[in-house]
Amino acid sequence: KNGRNEPAYLPEVLREVALHRGETQEDLARHSTDCARQFFALPVLKNTSEDENLQLC
C-alpha cells in the first residue's frame, strides 16, 4: 500500500475491524451504516433490499 487512505481499502478495513471486534462483516457494515444514517440524517433507500444497500466486497 502507498499509505493513502482510499475507498478501495474499505473492504480490507471492514474485514480487519470485524475480526478484531469478533463480529461478522455483515453485522459491522449494517451497524456502521445505521450509525451514519442517523448521524447524517440519511434516508434508507426504499427501492433496494438491505443487503443491496450494504454492497460488501
GROMACS .gro file of C-alpha atoms in nm:
model
   57
    1LYS     CA    1   0.000   0.000   0.000
    2ASN     CA    2   0.107   0.354  -0.061
    3GLY     CA    3  -0.008   0.485   0.278
    4ARG     CA    4  -0.301   0.676   0.132
    5ASN     CA    5  -0.649   0.647   0.276
    6GLU     CA    6  -0.860   0.546  -0.025
    7PRO     CA    7  -1.210   0.398  -0.063
    8ALA     CA    8  -1.055   0.095  -0.234
    9TYR     CA    9  -0.925  -0.015   0.108
   10LEU     CA   10  -1.266  -0.015   0.279
   11PRO     CA   11  -1.332  -0.389   0.229
   12GLU     CA   12  -0.998  -0.470   0.392
   13VAL     CA   13  -1.066  -0.226   0.678
   14LEU     CA   14  -1.412  -0.378   0.727
   15ARG     CA   15  -1.265  -0.729   0.736
   16GLU     CA   16  -0.996  -0.639   0.991
   17VAL     CA   17  -1.221  -0.435   1.221
   18ALA     CA   18  -1.489  -0.706   1.220
   19LEU     CA   19  -1.225  -0.967   1.300
   20HIS     CA   20  -1.094  -0.769   1.598
   21ARG     CA   21  -1.443  -0.689   1.725
   22GLY     CA   22  -1.548  -1.054   1.699
   23GLU     CA   23  -1.843  -0.991   1.469
   24THR     CA   24  -1.930  -1.063   1.110
   25GLN     CA   25  -1.853  -0.820   0.831
   26GLU     CA   26  -2.224  -0.801   0.756
   27ASP     CA   27  -2.313  -0.706   1.115
   28LEU     CA   28  -2.040  -0.443   1.132
   29ALA     CA   29  -2.141  -0.299   0.793
   30ARG     CA   30  -2.505  -0.286   0.899
   31HIS     CA   31  -2.419  -0.119   1.231
   32SER     CA   32  -2.185   0.140   1.077
   33THR     CA   33  -2.437   0.213   0.802
   34ASP     CA   34  -2.714   0.262   1.059
   35CYS     CA   35  -2.491   0.497   1.261
   36ALA     CA   36  -2.400   0.700   0.952
   37ARG     CA   37  -2.767   0.726   0.852
   38GLN     CA   38  -2.858   0.857   1.197
   39PHE     CA   39  -2.564   1.096   1.225
   40PHE     CA   40  -2.601   1.246   0.876
   41ALA     CA   41  -2.983   1.212   0.864
   42LEU     CA   42  -2.958   0.995   0.551
   43PRO     CA   43  -3.268   0.824   0.416
   44VAL     CA   44  -3.298   0.449   0.381
   45LEU     CA   45  -3.316   0.362   0.011
   46LYS     CA   46  -3.663   0.216  -0.043
   47ASN     CA   47  -3.612   0.056  -0.387
   48THR     CA   48  -3.335  -0.181  -0.276
   49SER     CA   49  -3.304  -0.453  -0.018
   50GLU     CA   50  -3.099  -0.401   0.295
   51ASP     CA   51  -2.831  -0.633   0.155
   52GLU     CA   52  -2.806  -0.428  -0.165
   53ASN     CA   53  -2.762  -0.111   0.042
   54LEU     CA   54  -2.456  -0.265   0.214
   55GLN     CA   55  -2.269  -0.373  -0.103
   56LEU     CA   56  -1.999  -0.582   0.065
   57CYS     CA   57  -1.698  -0.671  -0.147
   0.00000   0.00000   0.00000
